[in-house]
PDB file of C-alpha atoms in Angstrom:
ATOM      1  CA  MET A  21    -110.506  -7.004  83.376  1.00 38.00           C
ATOM      2  CA  LEU A  22    -111.026  -6.762  79.650  1.00 42.00           C
ATOM      3  CA  GLN A  23    -107.751  -7.282  77.844  1.00 40.00           C
ATOM      4  CA  LEU A  24    -107.732  -5.405  74.564  1.00 41.00           C
ATOM      5  CA  PRO A  25    -104.783  -4.386  72.387  1.00 40.00           C
ATOM      6  CA  ASP A  26    -104.190  -0.793  71.454  1.00 43.00           C
ATOM      7  CA  SER A  27    -105.370  -1.428  67.895  1.00 42.00           C
ATOM      8  CA  PRO A  28    -108.971  -2.508  67.199  1.00 44.00           C
ATOM      9  CA  PRO A  29    -109.273  -6.281  67.645  1.00 47.00           C
ATOM     10  CA  CYS A  30    -110.488  -8.667  65.019  1.00 49.00           C
ATOM     11  CA  MET A  31    -113.930 -10.178  65.321  1.00 53.00           C
ATOM     12  CA  LYS A  32    -114.042 -12.774  68.089  1.00 58.00           C
ATOM     13  CA  THR A  33    -117.458 -14.142  67.255  1.00 63.00           C
ATOM     14  CA  SER A  34    -119.131 -16.031  64.459  1.00 75.00           C
ATOM     15  CA  VAL A  35    -122.776 -15.374  65.363  1.00 92.00           C
ATOM     16  CA  SER A  36    -124.993 -13.724  62.790  1.00 96.00           C
ATOM     17  CA  ALA A  37    -126.498 -10.287  63.320  1.00 96.00           C
ATOM     18  CA  GLU A  38    -129.910 -11.912  63.772  1.00 96.00           C
ATOM     19  CA  GLU A  39    -128.586 -14.221  66.487  1.00 97.00           C
ATOM     20  CA  SER A  40    -126.911 -11.294  68.218  1.00 97.00           C
ATOM     21  CA  TYR A  41    -130.105  -9.242  68.140  1.00 98.00           C
ATOM     22  CA  ASN A  42    -131.922 -12.148  69.761  1.00 97.00           C
ATOM     23  CA  LEU A  43    -129.387 -12.145  72.596  1.00 97.00           C
ATOM     24  CA  CYS A  44    -129.971  -8.413  73.073  1.00 97.00           C
ATOM     25  CA  ARG A  45    -133.705  -8.963  72.887  1.00 97.00           C
ATOM     26  CA  ASN A  46    -133.574 -11.547  75.672  1.00 97.00           C
ATOM     27  CA  LEU A  47    -131.495  -9.220  77.842  1.00 96.00           C
ATOM     28  CA  THR A  48    -133.951  -6.359  77.348  1.00 95.00           C
ATOM     29  CA  ALA A  49    -136.970  -8.566  78.013  1.00 94.00           C
ATOM     30  CA  LYS A  50    -135.391  -9.850  81.231  1.00 93.00           C
ATOM     31  CA  TYR A  51    -134.368  -6.539  82.783  1.00 90.00           C
ATOM     32  CA  ALA A  52    -136.734  -3.963  81.203  1.00 85.00           C
ATOM     33  CA  LYS A  53    -140.014  -5.824  80.785  1.00 80.00           C
ATOM     34  CA  THR A  54    -142.386  -2.898  80.347  1.00 73.00           C
ATOM     35  CA  PHE A  55    -140.092  -1.039  77.989  1.00 79.00           C
ATOM     36  CA  TYR A  56    -139.497  -4.245  76.041  1.00 86.00           C
ATOM     37  CA  LEU A  57    -143.227  -4.727  75.475  1.00 81.00           C
ATOM     38  CA  GLY A  58    -143.406  -1.198  74.127  1.00 79.00           C
ATOM     39  CA  THR A  59    -140.553  -1.777  71.699  1.00 87.00           C
ATOM     40  CA  LEU A  60    -142.540  -4.582  70.069  1.00 87.00           C
ATOM     41  CA  LEU A  61    -144.769  -1.925  68.506  1.00 81.00           C
ATOM     42  CA  MET A  62    -141.801  -0.295  66.774  1.00 89.00           C
ATOM     43  CA  SER A  63    -140.659  -1.281  63.316  1.00 91.00           C
ATOM     44  CA  PRO A  64    -138.413  -4.378  63.352  1.00 94.00           C
ATOM     45  CA  GLU A  65    -135.355  -2.287  62.502  1.00 96.00           C
ATOM     46  CA  LYS A  66    -135.936   0.206  65.312  1.00 96.00           C
ATOM     47  CA  ARG A  67    -136.787  -2.337  67.979  1.00 95.00           C
ATOM     48  CA  ARG A  68    -133.688  -4.389  67.252  1.00 97.00           C
ATOM     49  CA  ALA A  69    -131.488  -1.295  67.378  1.00 97.00           C
ATOM     50  CA  ILE A  70    -132.965  -0.267  70.726  1.00 96.00           C
ATOM     51  CA  TRP A  71    -132.289  -3.770  72.085  1.00 97.00           C
ATOM     52  CA  ALA A  72    -128.675  -3.526  70.943  1.00 98.00           C
ATOM     53  CA  ILE A  73    -128.228  -0.130  72.606  1.00 97.00           C
ATOM     54  CA  TYR A  74    -129.898  -1.318  75.796  1.00 96.00           C
ATOM     55  CA  ALA A  75    -127.627  -4.365  75.981  1.00 97.00           C
ATOM     56  CA  TRP A  76    -124.487  -2.226  75.615  1.00 98.00           C
ATOM     57  CA  CYS A  77    -125.692   0.288  78.221  1.00 97.00           C
ATOM     58  CA  ARG A  78    -126.564  -2.412  80.719  1.00 96.00           C
ATOM     59  CA  ARG A  79    -123.215  -4.121  80.328  1.00 97.00           C
ATOM     60  CA  THR A  80    -121.465  -0.785  80.753  1.00 97.00           C
ATOM     61  CA  ASP A  81    -123.418  -0.028  83.926  1.00 95.00           C
ATOM     62  CA  GLU A  82    -122.657  -3.449  85.379  1.00 95.00           C
ATOM     63  CA  LEU A  83    -118.930  -2.774  85.166  1.00 95.00           C
ATOM     64  CA  VAL A  84    -119.296  -0.584  88.254  1.00 93.00           C
ATOM     65  CA  ASP A  85    -122.669  -1.676  89.587  1.00 89.00           C
ATOM     66  CA  GLY A  86    -122.837  -5.388  88.836  1.00 87.00           C
ATOM     67  CA  PRO A  87    -121.599  -8.670  90.316  1.00 89.00           C
ATOM     68  CA  ALA A  88    -118.001  -8.080  89.206  1.00 86.00           C
ATOM     69  CA  ALA A  89    -117.888  -4.381  90.148  1.00 88.00           C
ATOM     70  CA  ALA A  90    -115.390  -5.030  92.953  1.00 88.00           C
ATOM     71  CA  ILE A  91    -112.662  -5.859  90.460  1.00 93.00           C
ATOM     72  CA  THR A  92    -113.377  -2.982  88.090  1.00 93.00           C
ATOM     73  CA  THR A  93    -110.502  -0.497  87.820  1.00 95.00           C
ATOM     74  CA  PRO A  94    -109.842   2.600  85.714  1.00 96.00           C
ATOM     75  CA  GLU A  95    -107.950   0.294  83.346  1.00 97.00           C
ATOM     76  CA  THR A  96    -111.085  -1.834  82.976  1.00 96.00           C
ATOM     77  CA  LEU A  97    -112.990   1.195  81.745  1.00 97.00           C
ATOM     78  CA  ASP A  98    -110.114   2.252  79.499  1.00 97.00           C
ATOM     79  CA  ASP A  99    -110.260  -1.185  77.901  1.00 97.00           C
ATOM     80  CA  TRP A 100    -114.035  -0.969  77.596  1.00 97.00           C
ATOM     81  CA  GLU A 101    -113.712   2.358  75.789  1.00 98.00           C
ATOM     82  CA  LYS A 102    -111.174   0.834  73.397  1.00 97.00           C
ATOM     83  CA  ARG A 103    -113.668  -1.917  72.751  1.00 97.00           C
ATOM     84  CA  LEU A 104    -116.314   0.736  72.062  1.00 98.00           C
ATOM     85  CA  GLU A 105    -114.012   2.311  69.486  1.00 98.00           C
ATOM     86  CA  SER A 106    -113.589  -1.105  67.905  1.00 97.00           C
ATOM     87  CA  ILE A 107    -117.350  -1.514  67.672  1.00 97.00           C
ATOM     88  CA  PHE A 108    -117.639   1.839  65.904  1.00 97.00           C
ATOM     89  CA  ALA A 109    -114.859   0.668  63.591  1.00 97.00           C
ATOM     90  CA  GLY A 110    -116.976  -2.336  62.693  1.00 96.00           C
ATOM     91  CA  ARG A 111    -115.086  -4.878  64.798  1.00 96.00           C
ATOM     92  CA  PRO A 112    -117.273  -6.537  67.467  1.00 96.00           C
ATOM     93  CA  GLY A 113    -115.548  -8.074  70.449  1.00 94.00           C
ATOM     94  CA  ASP A 114    -118.186 -10.662  71.318  1.00 96.00           C
ATOM     95  CA  ASP A 115    -121.612 -11.988  70.376  1.00 96.00           C
ATOM     96  CA  LEU A 116    -123.586  -9.079  71.824  1.00 97.00           C
ATOM     97  CA  ASP A 117    -121.395  -6.503  70.084  1.00 97.00           C
ATOM     98  CA  VAL A 118    -122.390  -7.848  66.667  1.00 97.00           C
ATOM     99  CA  ALA A 119    -125.877  -6.351  66.984  1.00 98.00           C
ATOM    100  CA  LEU A 120    -124.538  -2.907  67.857  1.00 98.00           C
ATOM    101  CA  VAL A 121    -122.132  -2.998  64.908  1.00 97.00           C
ATOM    102  CA  ASP A 122    -125.069  -3.795  62.635  1.00 97.00           C
ATOM    103  CA  THR A 123    -127.142  -1.021  64.238  1.00 98.00           C
ATOM    104  CA  LEU A 124    -124.397   1.489  63.459  1.00 97.00           C
ATOM    105  CA  ASP A 125    -124.725   0.576  59.793  1.00 96.00           C
ATOM    106  CA  CYS A 126    -128.447   1.383  59.901  1.00 95.00           C
ATOM    107  CA  PHE A 127    -128.732   4.468  62.105  1.00 95.00           C
ATOM    108  CA  PRO A 128    -126.717   7.715  62.492  1.00 91.00           C
ATOM    109  CA  LEU A 129    -125.391   7.109  65.995  1.00 96.00           C
ATOM    110  CA  SER A 130    -122.563   9.226  67.373  1.00 96.00           C
ATOM    111  CA  ILE A 131    -119.892   7.691  69.565  1.00 97.00           C
ATOM    112  CA  GLU A 132    -119.891  10.678  71.934  1.00 98.00           C
ATOM    113  CA  PRO A 133    -122.902   9.690  74.102  1.00 97.00           C
ATOM    114  CA  PHE A 134    -121.370   6.229  74.452  1.00 98.00           C
ATOM    115  CA  ARG A 135    -118.052   7.751  75.531  1.00 98.00           C
ATOM    116  CA  ASP A 136    -119.878  10.012  77.963  1.00 98.00           C
ATOM    117  CA  MET A 137    -121.548   7.005  79.553  1.00 98.00           C
ATOM    118  CA  VAL A 138    -118.185   5.343  80.125  1.00 98.00           C
ATOM    119  CA  ASN A 139    -117.012   8.585  81.732  1.00 97.00           C
ATOM    120  CA  GLY A 140    -120.029   8.408  84.020  1.00 97.00           C
ATOM    121  CA  GLN A 141    -118.901   4.997  85.205  1.00 97.00           C
ATOM    122  CA  ARG A 142    -115.450   6.468  85.850  1.00 97.00           C
ATOM    123  CA  MET A 143    -117.060   8.987  88.184  1.00 96.00           C
ATOM    124  CA  ASP A 144    -118.427   6.124  90.271  1.00 94.00           C
ATOM    125  CA  LEU A 145    -114.923   4.782  90.756  1.00 94.00           C
ATOM    126  CA  PHE A 146    -113.679   8.010  92.291  1.00 93.00           C
ATOM    127  CA  ARG A 147    -116.680   9.816  93.788  1.00 94.00           C
ATOM    128  CA  SER A 148    -119.057   8.844  96.546  1.00 95.00           C
ATOM    129  CA  ARG A 149    -120.437  12.343  97.254  1.00 97.00           C
ATOM    130  CA  TYR A 150    -121.773  15.305  95.246  1.00 98.00           C
ATOM    131  CA  ASP A 151    -121.690  18.721  96.858  1.00 98.00           C
ATOM    132  CA  THR A 152    -124.186  20.405  94.548  1.00 98.00           C
ATOM    133  CA  PHE A 153    -126.963  19.445  92.169  1.00 98.00           C
ATOM    134  CA  ASP A 154    -124.943  20.895  89.289  1.00 98.00           C
ATOM    135  CA  GLN A 155    -122.280  18.274  89.996  1.00 98.00           C
ATOM    136  CA  LEU A 156    -124.875  15.521  90.287  1.00 98.00           C
ATOM    137  CA  TYR A 157    -126.477  16.643  87.018  1.00 98.00           C
ATOM    138  CA  ILE A 158    -123.251  15.946  85.150  1.00 98.00           C
ATOM    139  CA  TYR A 159    -123.200  12.428  86.565  1.00 98.00           C
ATOM    140  CA  CYS A 160    -126.876  11.842  85.738  1.00 98.00           C
ATOM    141  CA  TYR A 161    -126.365  13.093  82.207  1.00 98.00           C
ATOM    142  CA  ARG A 162    -123.450  10.775  81.635  1.00 98.00           C
ATOM    143  CA  VAL A 163    -124.980   7.587  82.997  1.00 97.00           C
ATOM    144  CA  ALA A 164    -128.584   8.154  81.874  1.00 96.00           C
ATOM    145  CA  GLY A 165    -129.141  11.294  79.812  1.00 97.00           C
ATOM    146  CA  THR A 166    -126.878   9.806  77.175  1.00 97.00           C
ATOM    147  CA  VAL A 167    -129.359   6.964  76.685  1.00 95.00           C
ATOM    148  CA  GLY A 168    -131.900   9.498  75.487  1.00 93.00           C
ATOM    149  CA  LEU A 169    -129.486  10.797  72.871  1.00 95.00           C
ATOM    150  CA  MET A 170    -128.665   7.299  71.645  1.00 96.00           C
ATOM    151  CA  SER A 171    -132.315   6.285  71.485  1.00 94.00           C
ATOM    152  CA  THR A 172    -133.577   9.427  69.738  1.00 93.00           C
ATOM    153  CA  SER A 173    -131.222   8.760  66.834  1.00 92.00           C
ATOM    154  CA  VAL A 174    -132.948   5.413  66.358  1.00 95.00           C
ATOM    155  CA  MET A 175    -136.535   6.346  67.169  1.00 93.00           C
ATOM    156  CA  GLY A 176    -136.659   9.120  64.610  1.00 92.00           C
ATOM    157  CA  ILE A 177    -138.595  12.357  64.361  1.00 90.00           C
ATOM    158  CA  ASP A 178    -142.199  12.929  63.262  1.00 86.00           C
ATOM    159  CA  ILE A 179    -141.826  15.133  60.201  1.00 77.00           C
ATOM    160  CA  SER A 180    -145.518  16.081  60.286  1.00 74.00           C
ATOM    161  CA  GLN A 181    -145.080  17.775  63.671  1.00 62.00           C
ATOM    162  CA  ASN A 182    -142.274  19.879  62.251  1.00 57.00           C
ATOM    163  CA  SER A 183    -144.221  20.741  59.099  1.00 56.00           C
ATOM    164  CA  ALA A 184    -147.196  22.178  60.967  1.00 54.00           C
ATOM    165  CA  PRO A 185    -148.050  25.775  59.982  1.00 57.00           C
ATOM    166  CA  TRP A 186    -146.486  27.203  63.115  1.00 53.00           C
ATOM    167  CA  ASN A 187    -143.233  25.340  62.421  1.00 55.00           C
ATOM    168  CA  ARG A 188    -142.834  25.749  58.664  1.00 56.00           C
ATOM    169  CA  ASN A 189    -140.239  28.463  58.848  1.00 55.00           C
ATOM    170  CA  ARG A 190    -138.160  26.715  61.472  1.00 64.00           C
ATOM    171  CA  GLN A 191    -135.510  24.062  61.273  1.00 72.00           C
ATOM    172  CA  LEU A 192    -136.424  20.455  61.983  1.00 79.00           C
ATOM    173  CA  TYR A 193    -136.942  20.221  65.732  1.00 86.00           C
ATOM    174  CA  VAL A 194    -135.167  17.340  67.430  1.00 88.00           C
ATOM    175  CA  PRO A 195    -136.186  16.946  71.104  1.00 92.00           C
ATOM    176  CA  THR A 196    -132.636  16.517  72.335  1.00 94.00           C
ATOM    177  CA  GLU A 197    -133.049  18.372  75.616  1.00 96.00           C
ATOM    178  CA  GLU A 198    -136.257  16.504  76.360  1.00 96.00           C
ATOM    179  CA  ALA A 199    -134.569  13.166  75.671  1.00 96.00           C
ATOM    180  CA  ILE A 200    -131.787  14.073  78.080  1.00 97.00           C
ATOM    181  CA  ALA A 201    -134.395  15.219  80.628  1.00 97.00           C
ATOM    182  CA  LEU A 202    -136.036  11.786  80.623  1.00 96.00           C
ATOM    183  CA  GLY A 203    -132.706  10.160  81.349  1.00 96.00           C
ATOM    184  CA  ILE A 204    -132.040  12.637  84.165  1.00 97.00           C
ATOM    185  CA  ALA A 205    -135.493  11.999  85.625  1.00 97.00           C
ATOM    186  CA  ASN A 206    -134.989   8.249  85.512  1.00 95.00           C
ATOM    187  CA  GLN A 207    -131.602   8.488  87.205  1.00 97.00           C
ATOM    188  CA  LEU A 208    -132.874  10.812  89.925  1.00 98.00           C
ATOM    189  CA  THR A 209    -135.643   8.282  90.539  1.00 97.00           C
ATOM    190  CA  ASN A 210    -133.071   5.496  90.804  1.00 95.00           C
ATOM    191  CA  ILE A 211    -131.099   7.564  93.290  1.00 97.00           C
ATOM    192  CA  LEU A 212    -134.140   8.185  95.495  1.00 98.00           C
ATOM    193  CA  ARG A 213    -135.215   4.544  95.353  1.00 96.00           C
ATOM    194  CA  ASP A 214    -131.712   3.288  96.186  1.00 96.00           C
ATOM    195  CA  VAL A 215    -130.739   5.679  98.994  1.00 97.00           C
ATOM    196  CA  GLY A 216    -130.546   2.883 101.560  1.00 96.00           C
ATOM    197  CA  GLU A 217    -128.678   0.481  99.295  1.00 95.00           C
ATOM    198  CA  ASP A 218    -126.175   3.151  98.296  1.00 96.00           C
ATOM    199  CA  ALA A 219    -125.674   4.184 101.937  1.00 96.00           C
ATOM    200  CA  ARG A 220    -124.715   0.620 102.813  1.00 94.00           C
ATOM    201  CA  ARG A 221    -121.975   0.945 100.211  1.00 92.00           C
ATOM    202  CA  GLY A 222    -120.839   4.250 101.687  1.00 94.00           C
ATOM    203  CA  ARG A 223    -122.336   6.302  98.863  1.00 96.00           C
ATOM    204  CA  ILE A 224    -124.536   9.384  99.019  1.00 98.00           C
ATOM    205  CA  TYR A 225    -125.927  10.666  95.738  1.00 98.00           C
ATOM    206  CA  LEU A 226    -128.259  13.251  97.238  1.00 98.00           C
ATOM    207  CA  PRO A 227    -126.493  16.622  96.919  1.00 98.00           C
ATOM    208  CA  LEU A 228    -124.863  17.547 100.199  1.00 98.00           C
ATOM    209  CA  GLU A 229    -126.104  21.109  99.801  1.00 98.00           C
ATOM    210  CA  ASP A 230    -129.653  19.745  99.915  1.00 98.00           C
ATOM    211  CA  LEU A 231    -128.966  17.760 103.073  1.00 98.00           C
ATOM    212  CA  ALA A 232    -127.663  20.952 104.674  1.00 98.00           C
ATOM    213  CA  ARG A 233    -130.716  22.893 103.471  1.00 98.00           C
ATOM    214  CA  PHE A 234    -132.943  20.589 105.513  1.00 98.00           C
ATOM    215  CA  ASN A 235    -130.512  20.242 108.431  1.00 98.00           C
ATOM    216  CA  TYR A 236    -130.130  16.532 107.732  1.00 98.00           C
ATOM    217  CA  THR A 237    -126.663  15.055 108.178  1.00 98.00           C
ATOM    218  CA  GLU A 238    -124.681  12.257 106.569  1.00 98.00           C
ATOM    219  CA  GLU A 239    -124.757  10.486 109.926  1.00 98.00           C
ATOM    220  CA  ASP A 240    -128.547  10.705 109.932  1.00 98.00           C
ATOM    221  CA  LEU A 241    -128.632   9.170 106.485  1.00 98.00           C
ATOM    222  CA  PHE A 242    -126.333   6.291 107.381  1.00 97.00           C
ATOM    223  CA  LYS A 243    -128.511   5.592 110.422  1.00 97.00           C
ATOM    224  CA  GLY A 244    -131.641   5.644 108.269  1.00 97.00           C
ATOM    225  CA  VAL A 245    -133.319   8.414 110.266  1.00 98.00           C
ATOM    226  CA  ILE A 246    -136.841   9.141 109.006  1.00 98.00           C
ATOM    227  CA  ASP A 247    -138.305  12.304 110.510  1.00 98.00           C
ATOM    228  CA  ASP A 248    -139.808  15.582 109.363  1.00 98.00           C
ATOM    229  CA  ARG A 249    -136.444  16.761 108.045  1.00 98.00           C
ATOM    230  CA  TRP A 250    -136.035  13.643 105.936  1.00 98.00           C
ATOM    231  CA  ARG A 251    -139.566  13.756 104.582  1.00 98.00           C
ATOM    232  CA  ALA A 252    -139.153  17.416 103.617  1.00 98.00           C
ATOM    233  CA  LEU A 253    -135.848  16.598 101.922  1.00 98.00           C
ATOM    234  CA  MET A 254    -137.422  13.741  99.983  1.00 98.00           C
ATOM    235  CA  ARG A 255    -140.394  15.824  98.895  1.00 98.00           C
ATOM    236  CA  TYR A 256    -137.920  18.372  97.547  1.00 98.00           C
ATOM    237  CA  GLN A 257    -136.017  15.705  95.609  1.00 98.00           C
ATOM    238  CA  ILE A 258    -139.172  14.103  94.230  1.00 98.00           C
ATOM    239  CA  ALA A 259    -140.463  17.468  93.034  1.00 98.00           C
ATOM    240  CA  ARG A 260    -137.191  18.033  91.186  1.00 98.00           C
ATOM    241  CA  ALA A 261    -137.408  14.644  89.494  1.00 98.00           C
ATOM    242  CA  ARG A 262    -140.984  15.316  88.416  1.00 98.00           C
ATOM    243  CA  GLU A 263    -139.925  18.602  86.835  1.00 98.00           C
ATOM    244  CA  PHE A 264    -137.608  16.633  84.575  1.00 98.00           C
ATOM    245  CA  TYR A 265    -140.384  14.166  83.724  1.00 97.00           C
ATOM    246  CA  THR A 266    -142.613  17.085  82.772  1.00 97.00           C
ATOM    247  CA  LYS A 267    -139.932  18.499  80.514  1.00 97.00           C
ATOM    248  CA  ALA A 268    -139.430  15.084  78.913  1.00 96.00           C
ATOM    249  CA  GLU A 269    -143.149  14.722  78.172  1.00 95.00           C
ATOM    250  CA  ARG A 270    -143.093  17.794  75.943  1.00 93.00           C
ATOM    251  CA  GLY A 271    -140.640  16.143  73.574  1.00 94.00           C
ATOM    252  CA  ILE A 272    -142.390  12.824  73.012  1.00 94.00           C
ATOM    253  CA  THR A 273    -144.867  14.291  70.544  1.00 92.00           C
ATOM    254  CA  PHE A 274    -141.969  15.082  68.195  1.00 93.00           C
ATOM    255  CA  LEU A 275    -140.865  11.451  68.040  1.00 93.00           C
ATOM    256  CA  ALA A 276    -141.917   9.157  65.222  1.00 92.00           C
ATOM    257  CA  PRO A 277    -145.369   7.703  66.009  1.00 89.00           C
ATOM    258  CA  ASP A 278    -144.128   4.130  66.458  1.00 88.00           C
ATOM    259  CA  ALA A 279    -141.599   5.296  69.068  1.00 90.00           C
ATOM    260  CA  ARG A 280    -143.946   7.183  71.357  1.00 90.00           C
ATOM    261  CA  LEU A 281    -145.551   4.218  73.133  1.00 86.00           C
ATOM    262  CA  PRO A 282    -142.377   2.671  74.613  1.00 84.00           C
ATOM    263  CA  VAL A 283    -141.148   6.095  75.721  1.00 89.00           C
ATOM    264  CA  TRP A 284    -144.469   6.906  77.374  1.00 90.00           C
ATOM    265  CA  ALA A 285    -144.514   3.460  79.001  1.00 85.00           C
ATOM    266  CA  ALA A 286    -141.026   3.943  80.427  1.00 85.00           C
ATOM    267  CA  LEU A 287    -141.854   7.440  81.663  1.00 91.00           C
ATOM    268  CA  ILE A 288    -145.101   6.401  83.350  1.00 90.00           C
ATOM    269  CA  HIS A 289    -143.549   3.341  84.949  1.00 87.00           C
ATOM    270  CA  TYR A 290    -140.545   5.181  86.366  1.00 89.00           C
ATOM    271  CA  SER A 291    -142.557   8.127  87.615  1.00 93.00           C
ATOM    272  CA  ARG A 292    -144.757   5.687  89.532  1.00 92.00           C
ATOM    273  CA  ILE A 293    -141.715   4.643  91.533  1.00 94.00           C
ATOM    274  CA  LEU A 294    -141.832   8.139  92.999  1.00 97.00           C
ATOM    275  CA  ASP A 295    -145.483   7.560  93.877  1.00 95.00           C
ATOM    276  CA  ARG A 296    -144.501   4.348  95.625  1.00 95.00           C
ATOM    277  CA  ILE A 297    -141.815   6.128  97.655  1.00 97.00           C
ATOM    278  CA  GLU A 298    -144.466   8.559  98.855  1.00 97.00           C
ATOM    279  CA  ARG A 299    -146.826   5.712  99.759  1.00 96.00           C
ATOM    280  CA  ASN A 300    -144.002   4.130 101.753  1.00 96.00           C
ATOM    281  CA  ASN A 301    -143.803   7.349 103.801  1.00 96.00           C
ATOM    282  CA  TYR A 302    -140.366   8.055 102.287  1.00 97.00           C
ATOM    283  CA  ASP A 303    -138.821   4.957 103.854  1.00 98.00           C
ATOM    284  CA  VAL A 304    -136.129   4.021 101.345  1.00 97.00           C
ATOM    285  CA  PHE A 305    -133.929   2.466 104.004  1.00 97.00           C
ATOM    286  CA  SER A 306    -135.825  -0.657 105.018  1.00 93.00           C
ATOM    287  CA  GLN A 307    -137.995  -1.215 101.934  1.00 91.00           C
ATOM    288  CA  ARG A 308    -137.420  -0.880  98.226  1.00 89.00           C
ATOM    289  CA  ALA A 309    -139.985   1.086  96.248  1.00 88.00           C
ATOM    290  CA  TYR A 310    -141.036  -0.938  93.255  1.00 79.00           C
ATOM    291  CA  VAL A 311    -143.961  -1.099  90.878  1.00 76.00           C
ATOM    292  CA  PRO A 312    -145.615  -4.548  90.759  1.00 74.00           C
ATOM    293  CA  GLN A 313    -145.650  -6.297  87.400  1.00 69.00           C
ATOM    294  CA  TRP A 314    -149.416  -5.942  87.049  1.00 63.00           C
ATOM    295  CA  ARG A 315    -149.106  -2.194  87.449  1.00 71.00           C
ATOM    296  CA  LYS A 316    -146.289  -2.091  84.900  1.00 67.00           C
ATOM    297  CA  LEU A 317    -148.527  -3.848  82.410  1.00 67.00           C
ATOM    298  CA  GLY A 318    -151.322  -1.519  83.460  1.00 69.00           C
ATOM    299  CA  SER A 319    -149.155   1.390  82.283  1.00 70.00           C
ATOM    300  CA  LEU A 320    -149.450   0.276  78.674  1.00 68.00           C
ATOM    301  CA  PRO A 321    -153.070   1.352  78.006  1.00 67.00           C
ATOM    302  CA  LEU A 322    -152.396   4.808  79.455  1.00 70.00           C
ATOM    303  CA  ALA A 323    -149.161   5.008  77.479  1.00 68.00           C
ATOM    304  CA  LEU A 324    -151.027   4.012  74.319  1.00 70.00           C
ATOM    305  CA  ILE A 325    -153.638   6.733  74.831  1.00 76.00           C
ATOM    306  CA  ARG A 326    -150.987   9.389  75.406  1.00 75.00           C
ATOM    307  CA  ALA A 327    -148.963   8.184  72.434  1.00 71.00           C
ATOM    308  CA  GLN A 328    -151.998   8.591  70.179  1.00 72.00           C
ATOM    309  CA  VAL A 329    -153.395  11.812  71.578  1.00 68.00           C
ATOM    310  CA  LEU A 330    -150.508  13.906  72.909  1.00 63.00           C
TER     311      LEU A 330
END
């Protein structure tokens, strides 16, 4: 458990901001290869900030979904939130925090999406079922939609899109809802991909109201039953996820030009996981749907075209 005092701690690291960014860069390159390649086309300032945000988000997620998740308690997350407050006060707790502190000096990031993400991890400590999609949406927003809000503040907005004749009399449009939608879509995709893994941990993220709609039971899910009911249920869930991807696409054009490619790459890659689930005949119990590395790299040309044209 993280042990932090009530007051913000003093700096516990002597690494430079550049060294810290390199640590975040390595973490991003290791766990988000396709997205990382896209960030290389951003300005140096933006790419480093995105690496810092990614590193913090990954570490936060691993508190409840990583190797040490078994020892995570509500107090662990309380301490992590105190550490977050210290970061926003300019006091990093370790080497990786240094980069995020520096990012906060360069970009107008709000602490609220970061707090919301911690609250999403708290939900995982206490909930293993969601009765309705509205309940699940709150969870998805907290653990993934928040990433869109954090990232948009760094990626920036294309002023030329907002100054077009049809937009001249309107306020600057920031694609906040679309950014959240991409996070929701990604998390729904994760949920569908990981149904079997989550079931083995006693968790069901598919809304129970949807299981009932297709006359599919929790017992069926834990047994890994794949039949017409299950396939209909999965088609319904996949269609919902794709609706969020479609909404997200509409906002990318408003992002700064150098930010569009990595967002398109991430969207295309994650949406192809849904394609893979379909190809696997909706078997998410005995095989994990994944996109091979060559196909991830193959997403980049399509992402580049969309980033330039759409």
